[in-house]
mmCIF file of C-alpha atoms and ligand atoms in Angstrom:
data_model
loop_
_atom_site.group_PDB
_atom_site.id
_atom_site.type_symbol
_atom_site.label_atom_id
_atom_site.label_comp_id
_atom_site.label_asym_id
_atom_site.label_seq_id
_atom_site.Cartn_x
_atom_site.Cartn_y
_atom_site.Cartn_z
ATOM 1 C CA MET I 58 111.466 120.002 40.908
ATOM 2 C CA SER I 59 110.547 116.523 40.008
ATOM 3 C CA GLU I 60 107.820 117.968 38.006
ATOM 4 C CA SER I 61 110.136 120.107 36.168
ATOM 5 C CA VAL I 62 112.263 116.679 35.544
ATOM 6 C CA LYS I 63 109.236 114.785 34.599
ATOM 7 C CA ALA I 64 108.164 117.632 31.541
ATOM 8 C CA PHE I 65 111.926 117.443 30.442
ATOM 9 C CA PHE I 66 110.766 114.587 27.938
ATOM 10 C CA SER I 67 107.791 114.722 26.179
ATOM 11 C CA GLU I 68 105.388 111.861 26.505
ATOM 12 C CA GLU I 69 106.461 110.709 23.113
ATOM 13 C CA GLN I 70 110.200 110.602 24.320
ATOM 14 C CA GLN I 71 109.459 109.108 27.276
ATOM 15 C CA HIS I 72 107.479 106.088 24.993
ATOM 16 C CA VAL I 73 110.905 105.637 22.986
ATOM 17 C CA ILE I 74 112.929 105.411 26.025
ATOM 18 C CA VAL I 75 110.632 103.103 27.446
ATOM 19 C CA GLU I 76 110.313 100.908 24.464
ATOM 20 C CA ALA I 77 114.168 100.533 24.217
ATOM 21 C CA ILE I 78 114.004 98.985 27.761
ATOM 22 C CA ARG I 79 111.350 96.839 26.721
ATOM 23 C CA ARG I 80 113.209 95.689 23.593
ATOM 24 C CA ALA I 81 116.736 95.313 25.431
ATOM 25 C CA GLU I 82 114.728 93.057 27.828
ATOM 26 C CA LEU I 83 113.613 90.713 24.982
ATOM 27 C CA MET I 84 117.580 90.030 24.801
ATOM 28 C CA THR I 85 118.803 89.518 28.158
ATOM 29 C CA SER I 86 117.887 88.332 31.477
ATOM 30 C CA GLY I 87 119.285 91.776 32.657
ATOM 31 C CA GLU I 88 116.765 94.548 34.081
ATOM 32 C CA ILE I 89 117.322 97.906 33.147
ATOM 33 C CA ARG I 90 115.658 101.115 34.664
ATOM 34 C CA VAL I 91 116.200 104.643 33.521
ATOM 35 C CA HIS I 92 115.781 107.642 36.378
ATOM 36 C CA LEU I 93 116.014 111.052 35.627
ATOM 37 C CA ASP I 94 116.644 113.629 38.083
ATOM 38 C CA GLY I 95 117.286 117.435 37.589
ATOM 39 C CA SER I 96 120.851 118.478 38.943
ATOM 40 C CA CYS I 97 123.196 116.300 40.666
ATOM 41 C CA GLN I 98 125.477 117.994 43.415
ATOM 42 C CA GLY I 99 128.556 115.690 43.471
ATOM 43 C CA ASP I 100 129.651 112.442 42.372
ATOM 44 C CA PRO I 101 126.841 110.948 39.826
ATOM 45 C CA VAL I 102 128.127 107.726 40.868
ATOM 46 C CA ARG I 103 127.536 107.855 44.484
ATOM 47 C CA LYS I 104 123.580 109.134 43.798
ATOM 48 C CA ALA I 105 123.051 106.522 41.251
ATOM 49 C CA ILE I 106 123.870 103.893 44.222
ATOM 50 C CA ALA I 107 121.250 105.842 46.352
ATOM 51 C CA VAL I 108 118.936 105.656 43.409
ATOM 52 C CA PHE I 109 119.128 101.960 43.021
ATOM 53 C CA ARG I 110 118.777 101.215 46.588
ATOM 54 C CA TRP I 111 115.651 103.719 46.810
ATOM 55 C CA LEU I 112 114.294 101.418 43.398
ATOM 56 C CA LYS I 113 114.808 98.342 45.261
ATOM 57 C CA MET I 114 116.669 97.528 42.031
ATOM 58 C CA HIS I 115 118.671 94.571 43.788
ATOM 59 C CA LYS I 116 115.376 92.454 43.902
ATOM 60 C CA THR I 117 116.369 90.044 40.488
ATOM 61 C CA ALA I 118 116.870 86.740 40.729
ATOM 62 C CA GLN I 119 120.383 87.106 39.378
ATOM 63 C CA ARG I 120 121.000 90.360 40.594
ATOM 64 C CA ASN I 121 121.441 92.082 37.447
ATOM 65 C CA GLY I 122 119.794 95.201 37.454
ATOM 66 C CA VAL I 123 121.017 98.094 35.952
ATOM 67 C CA LEU I 124 120.190 101.585 36.353
ATOM 68 C CA ILE I 125 121.182 104.289 33.989
ATOM 69 C CA TYR I 126 121.116 107.709 36.313
ATOM 70 C CA LEU I 127 120.753 111.011 34.400
ATOM 71 C CA ALA I 128 120.938 114.437 35.659
ATOM 72 C CA VAL I 129 119.450 116.567 32.751
ATOM 73 C CA LYS I 130 120.072 119.869 34.507
ATOM 74 C CA ASP I 131 123.942 119.372 34.150
ATOM 75 C CA SER I 132 124.196 116.293 32.143
ATOM 76 C CA LYS I 133 125.946 114.169 34.763
ATOM 77 C CA PHE I 134 125.388 110.771 34.194
ATOM 78 C CA ALA I 135 126.079 107.188 35.673
ATOM 79 C CA VAL I 136 125.798 103.604 35.180
ATOM 80 C CA ILE I 137 125.633 101.344 37.382
ATOM 81 C CA GLY I 138 124.895 97.535 37.802
ATOM 82 C CA ASP I 139 124.100 94.644 40.270
ATOM 83 C CA LYS I 140 126.684 92.488 41.948
ATOM 84 C CA GLY I 141 125.746 89.523 39.493
ATOM 85 C CA ILE I 142 126.799 91.601 36.446
ATOM 86 C CA ASN I 143 129.816 92.426 37.519
ATOM 87 C CA THR I 144 131.614 89.174 38.456
ATOM 88 C CA HIS I 145 130.401 87.971 35.268
ATOM 89 C CA VAL I 146 131.429 91.014 32.721
ATOM 90 C CA ARG I 147 134.949 92.601 31.059
ATOM 91 C CA ASN I 148 136.690 95.130 32.922
ATOM 92 C CA ASP I 149 135.658 97.660 30.117
ATOM 93 C CA PHE I 150 131.815 96.468 30.129
ATOM 94 C CA TRP I 151 130.955 99.839 32.051
ATOM 95 C CA ASP I 152 133.639 101.915 29.610
ATOM 96 C CA THR I 153 131.852 100.648 26.871
ATOM 97 C CA VAL I 154 128.148 101.563 27.573
ATOM 98 C CA ARG I 155 129.259 104.618 29.140
ATOM 99 C CA ASP I 156 130.949 105.789 25.905
ATOM 100 C CA SER I 157 127.802 104.797 23.718
ATOM 101 C CA MET I 158 125.993 107.696 25.639
ATOM 102 C CA HIS I 159 128.524 110.417 26.691
ATOM 103 C CA GLY I 160 128.959 111.755 22.996
ATOM 104 C CA HIS I 161 124.645 112.392 22.749
ATOM 105 C CA PHE I 162 124.643 113.674 26.280
ATOM 106 C CA VAL I 163 127.509 116.528 25.117
ATOM 107 C CA GLN I 164 125.299 117.353 22.351
ATOM 108 C CA GLY I 165 121.966 117.475 24.023
ATOM 109 C CA THR I 166 120.751 114.757 22.262
ATOM 110 C CA PHE I 167 119.217 112.821 25.358
ATOM 111 C CA VAL I 168 117.212 110.447 23.972
ATOM 112 C CA GLU I 169 119.168 109.212 21.602
ATOM 113 C CA GLY I 170 121.994 109.135 24.166
ATOM 114 C CA LEU I 171 119.922 106.866 26.875
ATOM 115 C CA VAL I 172 118.282 104.689 23.622
ATOM 116 C CA SER I 173 121.951 104.122 22.649
ATOM 117 C CA GLY I 174 122.966 102.977 26.236
ATOM 118 C CA ILE I 175 120.104 100.965 26.381
ATOM 119 C CA ASP I 176 120.853 99.037 23.586
ATOM 120 C CA THR I 177 124.702 98.672 24.223
ATOM 121 C CA LEU I 178 123.819 97.421 27.519
ATOM 122 C CA ALA I 179 121.301 94.839 25.862
ATOM 123 C CA THR I 180 123.720 93.622 23.491
ATOM 124 C CA GLU I 181 126.722 93.435 26.018
ATOM 125 C CA LEU I 182 124.371 92.012 28.680
ATOM 126 C CA SER I 183 123.106 89.392 26.343
ATOM 127 C CA VAL I 184 126.594 87.413 26.568
ATOM 128 C CA ASN I 185 126.276 86.448 29.979
ATOM 129 C CA PHE I 186 122.675 87.029 30.877
ATOM 130 C CA PRO I 187 120.759 85.805 27.770
ATOM 131 C CA TYR I 188 117.190 85.775 26.989
ATOM 132 C CA GLN I 189 115.214 83.159 28.913
ATOM 133 C CA GLU I 190 112.228 81.988 27.710
ATOM 134 C CA ASP I 191 110.408 81.748 30.918
ATOM 135 C CA ASP I 192 111.125 85.409 31.540
ATOM 136 C CA VAL I 193 109.748 87.695 34.257
ATOM 137 C CA ASP I 194 109.417 91.437 34.064
ATOM 138 C CA GLU I 195 111.290 91.635 37.560
ATOM 139 C CA LEU I 196 111.753 95.156 37.436
ATOM 140 C CA PRO I 197 109.007 97.542 35.678
ATOM 141 C CA ASN I 198 109.919 99.366 31.959
ATOM 142 C CA GLU I 199 109.201 102.863 33.334
ATOM 143 C CA ILE I 200 111.207 106.007 34.022
ATOM 144 C CA SER I 201 111.473 107.076 37.556
ATOM 145 C CA PHE I 202 112.127 111.066 38.501
ATOM 146 C CA GLY I 203 113.443 113.036 41.255
ATOM 147 C CA ASP I 204 116.428 112.908 43.918
ATOM 148 C CA GLY I 205 115.454 109.979 45.302
ATOM 149 C CA LYS I 206 114.227 110.981 48.439
HETATM 150 CA CA1 CA G 407 113.536 90.481 32.966
HETATM 151 CA CA1 CA G 408 112.211 95.354 33.330
#
């Protein structure tokens, strides 16, 4: 299953997504990851929380990791962040990020949707988590795949 998810985006498309993450992390100390799943039974937020743990995304100094989870076969997605973020951001923070992706996903333009979400995250996170001169890439700028088991 995870092989077919890997093939969902071409290498070039994956490169575009990873570049967006790299760019974003030059604006903010927040650490962004993208995880692609096949289909998602049930609530994508719950699944995203499980994947967040699986990827050990809590291992950031400021607890400011963000995971974009997307199940490509049924267009279900979730964006979740670590507790460092939720103590700082406005109430509509997550809505703003989700809205920036939703329209694209509905139309099946997944790469554009992910890039839009990543760009929005960068802008929003840079307010409370600006880029630091001594920045460390705490979580790899890679797309991960599969059902997280
Ligand atoms: Ca960083
Ligand atoms: Ca990173």
